[in-house]
XYZ file of C-alpha atoms in Angstrom:
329
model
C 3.116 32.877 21.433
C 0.230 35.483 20.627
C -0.119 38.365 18.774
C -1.087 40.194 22.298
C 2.277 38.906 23.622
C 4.382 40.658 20.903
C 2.404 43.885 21.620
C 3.474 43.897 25.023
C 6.887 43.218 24.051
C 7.068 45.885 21.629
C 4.968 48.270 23.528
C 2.563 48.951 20.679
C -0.895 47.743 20.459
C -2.423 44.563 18.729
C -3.536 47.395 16.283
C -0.258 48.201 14.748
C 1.319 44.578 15.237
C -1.662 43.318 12.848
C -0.980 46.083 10.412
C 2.881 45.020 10.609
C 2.805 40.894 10.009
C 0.321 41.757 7.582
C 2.101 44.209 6.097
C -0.606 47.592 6.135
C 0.167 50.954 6.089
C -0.145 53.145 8.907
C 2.623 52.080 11.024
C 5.743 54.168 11.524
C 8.965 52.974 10.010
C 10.721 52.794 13.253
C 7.698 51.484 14.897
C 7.514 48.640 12.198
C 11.254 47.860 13.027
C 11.087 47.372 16.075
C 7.656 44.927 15.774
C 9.527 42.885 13.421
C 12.799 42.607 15.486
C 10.110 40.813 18.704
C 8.433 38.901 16.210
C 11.640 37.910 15.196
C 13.076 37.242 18.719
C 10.178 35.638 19.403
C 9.332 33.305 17.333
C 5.848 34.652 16.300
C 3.930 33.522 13.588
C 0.547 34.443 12.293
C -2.028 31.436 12.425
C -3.063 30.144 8.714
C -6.330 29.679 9.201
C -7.504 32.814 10.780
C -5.237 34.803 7.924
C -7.040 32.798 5.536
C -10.587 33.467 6.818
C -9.573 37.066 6.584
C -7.882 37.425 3.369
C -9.649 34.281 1.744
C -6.275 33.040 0.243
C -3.378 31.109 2.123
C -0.729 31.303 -0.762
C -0.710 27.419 0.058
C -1.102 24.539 -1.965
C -1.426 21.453 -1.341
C 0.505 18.007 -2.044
C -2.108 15.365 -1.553
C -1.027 11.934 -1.222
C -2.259 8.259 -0.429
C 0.932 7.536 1.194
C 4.920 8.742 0.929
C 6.507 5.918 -1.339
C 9.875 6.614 -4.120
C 6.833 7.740 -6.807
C 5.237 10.318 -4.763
C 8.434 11.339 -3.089
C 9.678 12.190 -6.571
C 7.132 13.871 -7.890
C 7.080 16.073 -4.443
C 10.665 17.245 -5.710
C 9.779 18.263 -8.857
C 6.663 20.394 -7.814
C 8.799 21.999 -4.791
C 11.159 23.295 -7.638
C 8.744 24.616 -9.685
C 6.907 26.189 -6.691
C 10.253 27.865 -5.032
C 10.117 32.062 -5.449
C 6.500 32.021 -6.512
C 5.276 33.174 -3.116
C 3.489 30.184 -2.580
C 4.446 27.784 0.348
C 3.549 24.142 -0.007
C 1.994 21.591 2.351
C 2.509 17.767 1.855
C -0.699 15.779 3.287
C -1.290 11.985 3.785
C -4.573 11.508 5.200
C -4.014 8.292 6.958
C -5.160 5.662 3.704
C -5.482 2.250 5.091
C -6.963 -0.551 2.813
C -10.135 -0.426 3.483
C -10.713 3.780 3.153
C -8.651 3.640 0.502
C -11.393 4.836 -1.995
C -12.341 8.261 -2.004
C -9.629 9.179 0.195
C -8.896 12.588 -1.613
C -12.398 13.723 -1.195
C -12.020 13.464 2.437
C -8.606 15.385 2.580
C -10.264 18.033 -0.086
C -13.085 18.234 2.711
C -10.372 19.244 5.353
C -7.708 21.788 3.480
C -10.054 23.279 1.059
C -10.120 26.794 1.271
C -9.276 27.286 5.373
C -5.688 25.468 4.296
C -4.645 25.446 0.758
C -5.457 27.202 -2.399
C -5.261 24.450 -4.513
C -3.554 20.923 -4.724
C -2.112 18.725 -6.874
C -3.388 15.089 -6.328
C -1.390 12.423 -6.695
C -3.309 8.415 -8.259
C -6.892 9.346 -7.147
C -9.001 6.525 -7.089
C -12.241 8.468 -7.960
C -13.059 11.161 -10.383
C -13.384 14.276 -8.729
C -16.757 16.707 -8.688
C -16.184 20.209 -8.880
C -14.346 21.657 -6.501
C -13.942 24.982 -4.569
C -10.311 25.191 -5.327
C -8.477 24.365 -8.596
C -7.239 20.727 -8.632
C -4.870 19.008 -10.917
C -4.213 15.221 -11.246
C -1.266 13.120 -11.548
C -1.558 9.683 -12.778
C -5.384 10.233 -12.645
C -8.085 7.559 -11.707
C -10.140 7.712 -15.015
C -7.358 9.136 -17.212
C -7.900 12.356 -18.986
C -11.107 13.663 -17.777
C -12.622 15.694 -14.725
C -9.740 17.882 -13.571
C -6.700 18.740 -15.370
C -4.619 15.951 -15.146
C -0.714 14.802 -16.744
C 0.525 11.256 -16.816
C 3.144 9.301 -19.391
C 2.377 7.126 -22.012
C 1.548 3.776 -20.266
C 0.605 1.823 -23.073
C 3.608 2.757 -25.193
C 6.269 2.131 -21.811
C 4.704 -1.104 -20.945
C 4.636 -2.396 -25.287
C 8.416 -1.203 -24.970
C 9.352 -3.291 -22.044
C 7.709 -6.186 -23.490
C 8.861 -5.986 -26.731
C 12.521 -6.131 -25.008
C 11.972 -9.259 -23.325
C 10.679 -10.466 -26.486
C 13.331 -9.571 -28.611
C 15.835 -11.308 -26.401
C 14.146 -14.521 -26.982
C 11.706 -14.798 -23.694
C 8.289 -16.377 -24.522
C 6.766 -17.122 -21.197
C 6.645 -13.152 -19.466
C 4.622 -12.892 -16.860
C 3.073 -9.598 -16.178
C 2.472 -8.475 -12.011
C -0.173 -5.761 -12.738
C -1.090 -2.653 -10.708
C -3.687 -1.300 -8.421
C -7.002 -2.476 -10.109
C -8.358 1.436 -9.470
C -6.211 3.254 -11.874
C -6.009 3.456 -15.005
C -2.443 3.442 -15.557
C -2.197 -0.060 -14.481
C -4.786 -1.074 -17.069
C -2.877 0.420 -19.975
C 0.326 -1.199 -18.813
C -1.723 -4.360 -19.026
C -2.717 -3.480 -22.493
C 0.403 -2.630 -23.570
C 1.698 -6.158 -22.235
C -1.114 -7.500 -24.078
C -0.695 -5.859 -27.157
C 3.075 -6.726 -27.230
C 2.644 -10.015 -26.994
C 0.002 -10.545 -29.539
C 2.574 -8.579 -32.012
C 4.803 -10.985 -31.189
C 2.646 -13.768 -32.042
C 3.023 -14.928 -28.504
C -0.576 -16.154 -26.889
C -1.816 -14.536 -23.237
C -1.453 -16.992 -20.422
C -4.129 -15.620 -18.100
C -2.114 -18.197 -14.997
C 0.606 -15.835 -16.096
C -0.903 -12.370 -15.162
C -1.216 -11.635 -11.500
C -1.967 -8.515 -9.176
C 0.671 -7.099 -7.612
C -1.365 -3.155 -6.427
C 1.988 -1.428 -7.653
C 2.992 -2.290 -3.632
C 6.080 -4.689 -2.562
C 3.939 -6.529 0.043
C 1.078 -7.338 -1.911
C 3.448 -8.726 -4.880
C 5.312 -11.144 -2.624
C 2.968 -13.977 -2.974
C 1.781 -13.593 -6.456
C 5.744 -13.377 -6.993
C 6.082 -17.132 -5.041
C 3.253 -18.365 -6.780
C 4.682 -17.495 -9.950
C 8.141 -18.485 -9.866
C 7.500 -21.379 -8.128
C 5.796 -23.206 -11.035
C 7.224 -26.574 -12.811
C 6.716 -24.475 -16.146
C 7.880 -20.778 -14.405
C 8.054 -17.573 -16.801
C 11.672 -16.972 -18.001
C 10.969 -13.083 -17.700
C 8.250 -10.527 -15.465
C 7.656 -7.454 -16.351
C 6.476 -5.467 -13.404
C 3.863 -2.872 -13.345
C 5.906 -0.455 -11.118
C 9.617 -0.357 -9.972
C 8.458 -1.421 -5.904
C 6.760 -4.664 -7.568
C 9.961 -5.570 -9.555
C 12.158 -5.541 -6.917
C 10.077 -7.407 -4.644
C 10.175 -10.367 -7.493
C 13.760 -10.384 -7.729
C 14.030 -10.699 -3.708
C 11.519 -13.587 -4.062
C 13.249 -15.243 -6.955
C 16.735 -14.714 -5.021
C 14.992 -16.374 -1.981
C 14.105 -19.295 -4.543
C 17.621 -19.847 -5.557
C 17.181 -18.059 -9.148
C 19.478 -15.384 -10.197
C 18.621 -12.909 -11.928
C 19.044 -12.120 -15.115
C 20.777 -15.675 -15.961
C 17.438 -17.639 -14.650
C 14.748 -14.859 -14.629
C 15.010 -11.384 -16.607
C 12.683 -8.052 -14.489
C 11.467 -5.584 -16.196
C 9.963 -2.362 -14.198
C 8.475 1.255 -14.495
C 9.011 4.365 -13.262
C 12.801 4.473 -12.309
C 12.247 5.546 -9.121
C 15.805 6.068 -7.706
C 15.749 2.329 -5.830
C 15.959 1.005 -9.495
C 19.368 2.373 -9.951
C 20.738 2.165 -6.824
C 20.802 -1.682 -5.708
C 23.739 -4.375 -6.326
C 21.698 -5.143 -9.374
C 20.457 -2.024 -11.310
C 16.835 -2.899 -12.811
C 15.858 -2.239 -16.305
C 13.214 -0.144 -16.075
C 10.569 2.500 -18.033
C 11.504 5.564 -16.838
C 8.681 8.312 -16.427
C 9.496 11.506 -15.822
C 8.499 12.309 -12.507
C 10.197 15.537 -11.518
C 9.342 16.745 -15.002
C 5.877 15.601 -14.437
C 5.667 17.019 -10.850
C 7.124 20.442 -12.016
C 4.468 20.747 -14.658
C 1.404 19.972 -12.618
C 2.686 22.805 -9.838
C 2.873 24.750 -13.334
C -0.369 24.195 -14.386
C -2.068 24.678 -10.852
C -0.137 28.160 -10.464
C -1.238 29.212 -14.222
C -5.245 28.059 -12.785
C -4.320 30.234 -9.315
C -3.571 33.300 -11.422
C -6.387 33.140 -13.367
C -4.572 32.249 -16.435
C -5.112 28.226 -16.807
C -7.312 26.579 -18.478
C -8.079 22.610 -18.227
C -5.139 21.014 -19.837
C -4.437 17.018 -19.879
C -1.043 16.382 -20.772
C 0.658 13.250 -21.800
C 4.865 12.553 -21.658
C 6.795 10.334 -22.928
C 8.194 7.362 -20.424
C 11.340 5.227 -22.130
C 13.132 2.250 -21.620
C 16.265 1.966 -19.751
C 18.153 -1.512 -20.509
C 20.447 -2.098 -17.228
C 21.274 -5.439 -15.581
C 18.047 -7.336 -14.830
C 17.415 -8.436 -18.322
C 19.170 -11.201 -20.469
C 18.174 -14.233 -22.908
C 16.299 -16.693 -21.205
C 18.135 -19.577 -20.040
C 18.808 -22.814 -22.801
């Protein structure tokens, strides 16, 4: 459907349908009317780019992900609340990330939406940190932590010393820790705060004990084997992400270990799979919607002309359900 085809329909000429859908004076109110009632019936609609060449704005912005998992997918909810009755529409991108383009992969989807398709975005774990850019940009869970862009994550190293510090407490002394992607910081403060939790504790690091898990359930399933499979297994694993923790409690369940009576999981994020299964996961809970809903925030404020870099920090907390016990006598 074209903007030619509507002026036929309405009997009017490109002229006045232009100044209609883009909402110029000029036009007679009954003439307007009856525009809108064929664009209606029609099914019109005005292309993006071209309006954006011409007005150089799209009242987009952009959701840019690696790939749709429970952490970006909850994030995405909080920023489409935030965003609803601003005016501004919002366009969810994945720009095909395989393994080996997975660096740099939010340059290349900047290179494509910037200014022709979005106003700004809101990136979510970029795995490089960003030049300037044409449009404003902030970060979630950010590559480097707080610097570049604006960015907003939780506190990493005080959620991951928490969920140690449980296990701890309840008598565990051989926790193993499946860490995240090796690109972001986040998963190297939840390794410190592991660390630094167990050294309180007076408890030495077993390096056999610390495995990579890239915050994904396939790439934790062997790692998982390998660890629980051991003459001297850990009693307890605390998980990097929510997506790694489950996948060790299918693999100790395929092992014949239950969980928590043999092996006690400990997660983060609480994405809502942790509190949904037959065995509810104790977790460290960040607040994603909250965090999502501030970033679209903070992007609006820099689309307005009113923001200013900002790098904010939450709080994450510890949720004590059913995948955590004393270890075994």
């Amino acid at each position: 459907m074209t903007i030619s085809d509507v002026a036929r329909a309405a009997g009017v000429s490109v002229a006045t349908v232009s100044k209609v859908v883009n909402g110029r004076h000029g036009v007679a109110a009954a003439t307007a009317e009856r525009v809108l009632e064929v664009v209606s019936r029609l099914g019109y609609e005005t292309s993006l780019v071209a309006s954006s060449l011409r007005r150089r704005k799209t009242n987009v912005i952009g959701i840019l992900v690696a790939e749709f998992e429970p952490f970006s997918t909850e994030l995405l909810k909080g920023i489409s609340g935030a965003v609803g009755g601003t005016g501004y529409e919002l366009l969810a991108y994945s720009g095909g990330v395989t393994d080996s383009n997975r660096v740099g992969w939010e340059r290349r989807s900047l290179s494509r939406l910037a200014g022709t398709l979005i106003d700004g975005a809101v990136i979510v774990t970029p795995t490089v940190l960003f030049p300037t850019t044409s449009i404003p940009v902030v970060a979630i869970d950010p590559h480097t932590g707080p610097a570049g862009p604006s960015t907003i994550d939780s506190d990493n190293v005080g959620g991951a010393r928490a969920a140690t510090r449980h296990l701890v407490e309840l008598g565990h002394r051989r926790i193993a820790h499946v860490r995240g992607r090796n690109d972001l910081e986040s998963a190297r403060l939840r390794e410190q705060g592991y660390r630094e939790s167990l050294a309180e504790a007076g408890i030495g690091l077993e390096p056999a004990l610390v495995r990579d898990g890239g915050y994904r359930a396939a790439d934790t399933t062997e790692p998982a084997r390998e660890l629980l499979s051991r003459h001297d297994r850990p009693t307890a694993v605390f998980a990097a992400n929510d997506l790694s923790a489950l996948r060790v409690i299918e693999v100790a369940h395929e092992l014949g270990l239950r969980v928590p009576q043999d092996l006690s999981v400990v997660g983060f994020d609480d994405i809502p799979e942790a509190s949904s299964g037959t065995r509810r996961l104790t977790t460290v809970a960040q607040p994603l919607r909250q965090m999502g809903a501030r970033a679209a925030q903070m992007l609006l404020a820099m689309l307005d002309g009113a923001g200013t870099e900002e790098h904010v920090h939450m709080p994450a907390r510890l949720i004590v359900r059913e995948t955590t016990a004393p270890p075994p006598a």
